[in-house]
């Protein structure tokens, strides 16, 4: 997860998850209690209680002072997954649904209590919300992102929207103005923290990402993949800057957008993206990342993300989003500081 909220330049320091959780209750708002003896009866979780378990580390149980209220914008496969996890496990981990919005509210009526359904997205300000999670389309980020940040912290599930430099600038300004944090989950990106470290140290010289999927998994504009036949094999659809690719494949290249944000000195125009249609990839998406540094330094990673035919989002990305929410909850925003979380457990802290 990347925080692109900038309160004061040069105040960034890296911390490990252990460092954060080991802090005292005075600094992070956690209280510690002794673990119950073995054999003691386990109490059923109480939903919406003020103090809830958020983690178990080295035989100590830490308690969150407050439940994190989550608004979900979008009820496709990923949105439904997050909603169901919060409903089923939120009482255990300190997460509670504030609202759920979908363009077609009929999809929500049979699945959710009516009090959770938000019929008009403009009414989000009427719900007490700590974090708004967008998991539908970049157009929602463009239309509502600034308004979301005036009311709550904002997790952008469609970071391809940030390829618009004016929108990114507006979101940064709104986050700073309202003392909120703009989160960008790493999704299917592997090694994002290392990319960010190289970027910050000035050693990142080039970054390229290739995403290969079955043609049924692409949602492209401009008729780029209007015709294909099963068994046709591999076809390169685009190779060039991520900035130009994002409007062509807004739902397919969020991993590349997350990489461009991590590699901020290269940016969307400096990071190279390639999308490949391959009918042989019936069971997974393939994500290949190549990082280049000085003196011949190079790292290449290949990730297979299991996915069904026609699925825009790979299976591993679902759990990555859930992990990001858990990290945001465990790294509570406390007085005087904002803490954003990587889904791999590494944290960053920015003082206000």
Short mmCIF file of C-alpha atoms in Angstrom, two decimals:
data_model
loop_
_atom_site.label_atom_id
_atom_site.label_comp_id
_atom_site.label_asym_id
_atom_site.label_seq_id
_atom_site.Cartn_x
_atom_site.Cartn_y
_atom_site.Cartn_z
CA UNK A 1 0.00 0.00 0.00
CA UNK A 2 1.30 3.45 -0.86
CA UNK A 3 0.28 6.67 0.77
CA UNK A 4 0.56 9.65 -1.56
CA UNK A 5 -0.67 12.04 1.07
CA UNK A 6 2.12 14.57 1.59
CA UNK A 7 1.80 16.59 4.74
CA UNK A 8 5.37 17.77 5.03
CA UNK A 9 8.17 16.89 2.64
CA UNK A 10 11.13 14.94 3.98
CA UNK A 11 9.36 13.52 7.04
CA UNK A 12 9.13 9.93 5.82
CA UNK A 13 10.67 7.06 7.72
CA UNK A 14 10.35 3.30 7.22
CA UNK A 15 9.16 1.07 10.04
CA UNK A 16 8.55 -2.65 10.25
CA UNK A 17 5.24 -4.13 11.33
CA UNK A 18 6.90 -5.43 14.50
CA UNK A 19 8.17 -1.93 15.33
CA UNK A 20 4.68 -0.50 14.97
CA UNK A 21 2.82 -3.13 16.96
CA UNK A 22 5.44 -3.11 19.69
CA UNK A 23 4.93 0.60 20.36
CA UNK A 24 3.36 1.58 23.67
CA UNK A 25 -0.35 2.22 24.04
CA UNK A 26 0.40 5.92 24.59
CA UNK A 27 1.92 6.26 21.10
CA UNK A 28 -0.39 4.08 19.02
CA UNK A 29 -3.63 3.70 20.96
CA UNK A 30 -3.30 -0.04 21.61
CA UNK A 31 -3.94 -1.71 24.95
CA UNK A 32 -2.32 -4.96 25.93
CA UNK A 33 -3.80 -7.76 27.99
CA UNK A 34 -2.49 -11.12 29.16
CA UNK A 35 -3.34 -14.13 27.08
CA UNK A 36 -5.87 -16.46 28.68
CA UNK A 37 -4.59 -19.76 30.14
CA UNK A 38 -4.80 -22.79 27.92
CA UNK A 39 -8.17 -24.47 28.10
CA UNK A 40 -10.01 -21.32 29.02
CA UNK A 41 -13.38 -20.95 27.32
CA UNK A 42 -13.25 -18.71 24.27
CA UNK A 43 -15.92 -16.04 24.09
CA UNK A 44 -17.82 -15.46 20.89
CA UNK A 45 -16.83 -12.25 19.07
CA UNK A 46 -19.07 -9.28 19.72
CA UNK A 47 -19.75 -7.19 16.65
CA UNK A 48 -19.38 -3.43 16.77
CA UNK A 49 -17.84 -3.41 20.22
CA UNK A 50 -15.55 -0.56 21.14
CA UNK A 51 -12.50 -2.77 21.66
CA UNK A 52 -11.81 -5.66 19.29
CA UNK A 53 -8.92 -8.04 18.71
CA UNK A 54 -6.78 -7.04 15.74
CA UNK A 55 -3.79 -9.30 16.00
CA UNK A 56 -1.85 -11.86 17.97
CA UNK A 57 1.93 -11.37 18.05
CA UNK A 58 4.42 -13.13 20.35
CA UNK A 59 1.69 -14.37 22.73
CA UNK A 60 0.31 -10.88 23.30
CA UNK A 61 -3.15 -9.77 22.18
CA UNK A 62 -3.60 -6.14 21.20
CA UNK A 63 -6.88 -4.29 21.26
CA UNK A 64 -8.03 -1.52 18.93
CA UNK A 65 -9.59 1.43 20.69
CA UNK A 66 -12.12 1.95 17.89
CA UNK A 67 -13.72 0.02 15.06
CA UNK A 68 -12.74 1.26 11.60
CA UNK A 69 -15.86 2.10 9.58
CA UNK A 70 -15.53 1.20 5.90
CA UNK A 71 -17.56 2.42 2.94
CA UNK A 72 -17.38 0.18 -0.15
CA UNK A 73 -17.97 1.81 -3.54
CA UNK A 74 -18.59 -0.90 -6.12
CA UNK A 75 -20.09 -4.38 -5.80
CA UNK A 76 -18.41 -6.40 -8.52
CA UNK A 77 -16.37 -9.49 -7.68
CA UNK A 78 -13.82 -7.59 -5.58
CA UNK A 79 -16.38 -5.38 -3.86
CA UNK A 80 -18.55 -8.37 -2.97
CA UNK A 81 -15.50 -10.20 -1.62
CA UNK A 82 -14.59 -7.30 0.69
CA UNK A 83 -18.17 -6.82 1.86
CA UNK A 84 -18.57 -10.49 2.72
CA UNK A 85 -15.24 -10.59 4.57
CA UNK A 86 -16.17 -7.54 6.64
CA UNK A 87 -19.63 -8.92 7.44
CA UNK A 88 -18.23 -12.32 8.41
CA UNK A 89 -14.97 -11.33 10.10
CA UNK A 90 -15.20 -7.62 10.82
CA UNK A 91 -16.12 -8.10 14.46
CA UNK A 92 -12.90 -10.04 14.99
CA UNK A 93 -10.55 -7.60 13.26
CA UNK A 94 -12.05 -4.19 14.01
CA UNK A 95 -13.76 -3.45 10.70
CA UNK A 96 -17.40 -2.43 10.25
CA UNK A 97 -19.40 -1.59 7.14
CA UNK A 98 -20.60 2.00 6.97
CA UNK A 99 -22.26 1.67 3.57
CA UNK A 100 -22.15 -0.16 0.24
CA UNK A 101 -22.89 1.55 -3.07
CA UNK A 102 -23.30 0.04 -6.51
CA UNK A 103 -24.47 1.61 -9.74
CA UNK A 104 -27.16 -1.07 -9.94
CA UNK A 105 -28.68 -1.26 -6.45
CA UNK A 106 -30.75 -4.32 -7.40
CA UNK A 107 -27.59 -6.40 -6.93
CA UNK A 108 -27.50 -5.30 -3.28
CA UNK A 109 -31.10 -5.81 -2.19
CA UNK A 110 -30.94 -9.58 -1.75
CA UNK A 111 -27.45 -9.58 -0.25
CA UNK A 112 -27.32 -6.78 2.31
CA UNK A 113 -29.38 -5.25 5.11
CA UNK A 114 -31.19 -2.24 3.69
CA UNK A 115 -29.57 0.11 6.21
CA UNK A 116 -26.16 -0.58 4.63
CA UNK A 117 -27.25 0.21 1.07
CA UNK A 118 -26.41 3.69 -0.21
CA UNK A 119 -28.73 4.46 -3.12
CA UNK A 120 -27.22 7.82 -4.09
CA UNK A 121 -23.43 8.03 -3.88
CA UNK A 122 -23.66 11.77 -3.23
CA UNK A 123 -25.20 10.89 0.15
CA UNK A 124 -21.95 9.32 1.41
CA UNK A 125 -21.43 12.33 3.69
CA UNK A 126 -24.46 11.24 5.71
CA UNK A 127 -22.63 8.10 6.85
CA UNK A 128 -19.92 8.17 9.50
CA UNK A 129 -16.97 6.64 7.63
CA UNK A 130 -13.25 6.30 8.36
CA UNK A 131 -12.09 4.86 5.02
CA UNK A 132 -13.87 4.86 1.66
CA UNK A 133 -12.75 2.01 -0.62
CA UNK A 134 -13.33 2.44 -4.37
CA UNK A 135 -13.42 -0.84 -6.31
CA UNK A 136 -15.45 -0.07 -9.43
CA UNK A 137 -14.09 2.30 -12.10
CA UNK A 138 -11.60 5.17 -12.54
CA UNK A 139 -14.48 7.52 -13.43
CA UNK A 140 -15.69 7.30 -9.83
CA UNK A 141 -12.25 8.39 -8.63
CA UNK A 142 -12.38 11.34 -11.01
CA UNK A 143 -15.90 12.39 -10.08
CA UNK A 144 -15.92 11.75 -6.33
CA UNK A 145 -12.30 11.40 -5.17
CA UNK A 146 -11.83 14.97 -3.96
CA UNK A 147 -15.21 14.89 -2.21
CA UNK A 148 -14.39 11.56 -0.57
CA UNK A 149 -11.21 13.05 0.91
CA UNK A 150 -13.15 15.91 2.44
CA UNK A 151 -15.02 13.35 4.54
CA UNK A 152 -12.77 10.30 5.04
CA UNK A 153 -9.52 8.60 4.13
CA UNK A 154 -9.68 7.18 0.60
CA UNK A 155 -8.35 3.88 -0.76
CA UNK A 156 -8.16 4.02 -4.56
CA UNK A 157 -8.79 0.59 -6.04
CA UNK A 158 -8.53 1.99 -9.58
CA UNK A 159 -5.19 3.82 -9.49
CA UNK A 160 -5.13 3.97 -13.29
CA UNK A 161 -7.22 7.11 -12.72
CA UNK A 162 -4.08 8.77 -11.35
CA UNK A 163 -2.50 8.74 -14.81
CA UNK A 164 -4.37 12.04 -15.17
CA UNK A 165 -1.82 14.45 -13.62
CA UNK A 166 -4.44 17.08 -12.82
CA UNK A 167 -6.58 14.58 -10.93
CA UNK A 168 -3.59 13.32 -8.96
CA UNK A 169 -2.68 16.90 -8.07
CA UNK A 170 -6.26 17.63 -6.97
CA UNK A 171 -6.38 14.51 -4.80
CA UNK A 172 -3.06 15.33 -3.17
CA UNK A 173 -4.27 18.86 -2.42
CA UNK A 174 -7.54 17.57 -0.95
CA UNK A 175 -5.73 15.06 1.26
CA UNK A 176 -3.49 17.78 2.59
CA UNK A 177 -6.30 20.31 3.04
CA UNK A 178 -8.52 17.94 5.01
CA UNK A 179 -5.72 16.07 6.85
CA UNK A 180 -6.74 12.78 5.24
CA UNK A 181 -4.72 9.99 3.61
CA UNK A 182 -4.95 8.72 0.05
CA UNK A 183 -4.08 5.01 -0.08
CA UNK A 184 -3.04 3.08 -3.19
CA UNK A 185 -3.02 -0.73 -2.72
CA UNK A 186 -0.23 -2.69 -4.40
CA UNK A 187 -2.69 -5.28 -5.75
CA UNK A 188 -0.90 -7.82 -7.95
CA UNK A 189 2.39 -5.87 -7.95
CA UNK A 190 5.29 -7.86 -6.52
CA UNK A 191 8.25 -5.99 -5.03
CA UNK A 192 6.60 -2.59 -4.88
CA UNK A 193 8.38 -1.66 -1.66
CA UNK A 194 11.78 -2.31 -3.26
CA UNK A 195 10.82 -0.23 -6.29
CA UNK A 196 9.85 2.61 -3.99
CA UNK A 197 13.13 2.38 -2.07
CA UNK A 198 15.16 2.54 -5.28
CA UNK A 199 13.05 5.46 -6.46
CA UNK A 200 13.60 7.39 -3.24
CA UNK A 201 17.35 6.72 -3.28
CA UNK A 202 17.68 7.85 -6.90
CA UNK A 203 18.93 4.47 -8.16
CA UNK A 204 15.87 3.47 -10.21
CA UNK A 205 16.77 3.94 -13.87
CA UNK A 206 14.02 2.01 -15.66
CA UNK A 207 10.90 0.00 -14.89
CA UNK A 208 8.84 -2.14 -17.25
CA UNK A 209 5.82 -4.34 -16.61
CA UNK A 210 4.24 -6.93 -18.89
CA UNK A 211 0.77 -8.28 -18.11
CA UNK A 212 -0.38 -11.32 -20.07
CA UNK A 213 -3.95 -12.61 -19.84
CA UNK A 214 -6.48 -14.68 -21.70
CA UNK A 215 -8.26 -12.35 -24.16
CA UNK A 216 -11.57 -12.82 -22.30
CA UNK A 217 -10.01 -11.07 -19.29
CA UNK A 218 -9.34 -7.76 -21.04
CA UNK A 219 -11.71 -4.77 -21.00
CA UNK A 220 -10.22 -2.46 -23.61
CA UNK A 221 -11.32 0.72 -25.34
CA UNK A 222 -10.71 1.79 -28.95
CA UNK A 223 -11.57 -1.65 -30.29
CA UNK A 224 -8.09 -2.88 -29.48
CA UNK A 225 -9.27 -6.46 -28.97
CA UNK A 226 -12.63 -6.51 -30.69
CA UNK A 227 -11.99 -9.83 -32.41
CA UNK A 228 -10.15 -12.91 -31.21
CA UNK A 229 -10.46 -16.66 -31.62
CA UNK A 230 -9.74 -19.44 -29.16
CA UNK A 231 -6.40 -21.04 -29.91
CA UNK A 232 -4.93 -18.04 -31.72
CA UNK A 233 -2.03 -17.94 -29.25
CA UNK A 234 -0.06 -14.91 -28.14
CA UNK A 235 -0.61 -11.37 -29.39
CA UNK A 236 1.03 -8.14 -28.12
CA UNK A 237 -1.72 -5.54 -27.86
CA UNK A 238 0.27 -2.55 -26.63
CA UNK A 239 3.80 -1.56 -25.66
CA UNK A 240 4.58 1.96 -24.50
CA UNK A 241 4.15 4.37 -21.61
CA UNK A 242 1.76 3.46 -18.81
CA UNK A 243 0.32 6.98 -19.07
CA UNK A 244 -1.02 6.25 -22.55
CA UNK A 245 -2.05 2.69 -21.67
CA UNK A 246 -4.26 3.55 -18.67
CA UNK A 247 -7.09 5.15 -20.74
CA UNK A 248 -7.01 2.16 -23.11
CA UNK A 249 -7.25 -0.50 -20.39
CA UNK A 250 -8.51 1.32 -17.27
CA UNK A 251 -9.69 -1.87 -15.54
CA UNK A 252 -6.73 -4.07 -16.47
CA UNK A 253 -3.60 -2.10 -15.65
CA UNK A 254 -4.02 -1.04 -12.03
CA UNK A 255 -0.91 -3.06 -11.17
CA UNK A 256 1.07 -0.90 -13.61
CA UNK A 257 -0.45 2.24 -12.14
CA UNK A 258 0.59 1.18 -8.64
CA UNK A 259 4.12 0.63 -9.96
CA UNK A 260 4.17 4.09 -11.57
CA UNK A 261 3.17 5.62 -8.24
CA UNK A 262 5.91 3.70 -6.42
CA UNK A 263 8.37 4.86 -9.11
CA UNK A 264 7.28 8.48 -8.82
CA UNK A 265 10.50 9.90 -10.31
CA UNK A 266 9.82 7.97 -13.52
CA UNK A 267 6.08 8.50 -13.26
CA UNK A 268 3.36 7.22 -15.56
CA UNK A 269 5.17 8.51 -18.65
CA UNK A 270 8.51 6.98 -17.66
CA UNK A 271 7.29 3.48 -16.77
CA UNK A 272 6.86 1.09 -19.72
CA UNK A 273 3.81 -1.16 -19.89
CA UNK A 274 2.96 -4.03 -22.20
CA UNK A 275 -0.27 -6.02 -22.38
CA UNK A 276 -0.39 -9.39 -24.09
CA UNK A 277 -3.38 -11.49 -25.11
CA UNK A 278 -2.62 -15.20 -24.84
CA UNK A 279 -5.26 -17.89 -25.28
CA UNK A 280 -2.99 -20.38 -23.50
CA UNK A 281 -3.47 -18.53 -20.19
CA UNK A 282 -6.76 -20.12 -19.21
CA UNK A 283 -5.97 -20.49 -15.51
CA UNK A 284 -3.95 -17.44 -14.46
CA UNK A 285 -2.71 -13.94 -15.25
CA UNK A 286 1.02 -13.45 -15.76
CA UNK A 287 2.73 -10.35 -14.34
CA UNK A 288 6.38 -9.75 -15.26
CA UNK A 289 8.31 -6.86 -13.73
CA UNK A 290 11.82 -5.75 -14.71
CA UNK A 291 13.70 -3.16 -12.66
CA UNK A 292 16.95 -1.59 -13.85
CA UNK A 293 19.46 0.27 -11.71
CA UNK A 294 23.05 1.54 -12.01
CA UNK A 295 26.13 -0.48 -12.96
CA UNK A 296 24.20 -3.23 -14.71
CA UNK A 297 21.88 -3.93 -11.77
CA UNK A 298 18.68 -5.69 -12.84
CA UNK A 299 15.87 -7.62 -11.18
CA UNK A 300 13.17 -9.60 -12.98
CA UNK A 301 10.14 -11.14 -11.30
CA UNK A 302 7.42 -13.36 -12.76
CA UNK A 303 4.14 -13.82 -10.91
CA UNK A 304 1.31 -16.21 -11.80
CA UNK A 305 -1.95 -14.90 -10.39
CA UNK A 306 -4.65 -17.62 -10.58
CA UNK A 307 -7.78 -16.36 -12.34
CA UNK A 308 -10.90 -17.72 -13.99
CA UNK A 309 -11.65 -17.15 -17.66
CA UNK A 310 -13.08 -13.69 -18.14
CA UNK A 311 -11.91 -12.44 -14.74
CA UNK A 312 -10.43 -8.94 -14.75
CA UNK A 313 -8.96 -9.45 -11.27
CA UNK A 314 -6.74 -12.38 -10.28
CA UNK A 315 -7.46 -14.38 -7.12
CA UNK A 316 -4.38 -13.20 -5.22
CA UNK A 317 -5.44 -9.58 -5.64
CA UNK A 318 -8.55 -10.17 -3.52
CA UNK A 319 -6.51 -11.23 -0.51
CA UNK A 320 -4.05 -8.40 -1.13
CA UNK A 321 -6.88 -5.86 -0.78
CA UNK A 322 -8.11 -7.55 2.39
CA UNK A 323 -4.59 -7.50 3.84
CA UNK A 324 -4.36 -3.80 3.04
CA UNK A 325 -7.53 -3.10 5.04
CA UNK A 326 -6.19 -5.12 7.97
CA UNK A 327 -2.93 -3.18 7.89
CA UNK A 328 -4.75 0.14 7.84
CA UNK A 329 -6.72 -1.01 10.88
CA UNK A 330 -3.71 -2.33 12.78
CA UNK A 331 -1.70 0.83 12.05
CA UNK A 332 -4.20 3.20 13.60
CA UNK A 333 -4.12 6.86 12.62
CA UNK A 334 -3.19 8.62 15.84
CA UNK A 335 -2.81 12.21 16.88
CA UNK A 336 0.08 13.90 15.09
CA UNK A 337 0.81 11.22 12.51
CA UNK A 338 -0.61 9.25 9.59
CA UNK A 339 0.44 5.66 9.07
CA UNK A 340 -0.04 3.88 5.77
CA UNK A 341 0.56 0.20 5.27
CA UNK A 342 2.07 -2.12 2.69
CA UNK A 343 0.11 -5.34 2.22
CA UNK A 344 3.38 -7.21 2.81
CA UNK A 345 3.57 -5.85 6.37
CA UNK A 346 5.98 -2.96 5.88
CA UNK A 347 4.77 0.40 7.04
CA UNK A 348 5.51 4.02 6.32
CA UNK A 349 4.86 6.94 8.62
CA UNK A 350 4.33 10.57 7.70
CA UNK A 351 4.13 13.21 10.41
CA UNK A 352 1.61 15.98 9.92
#
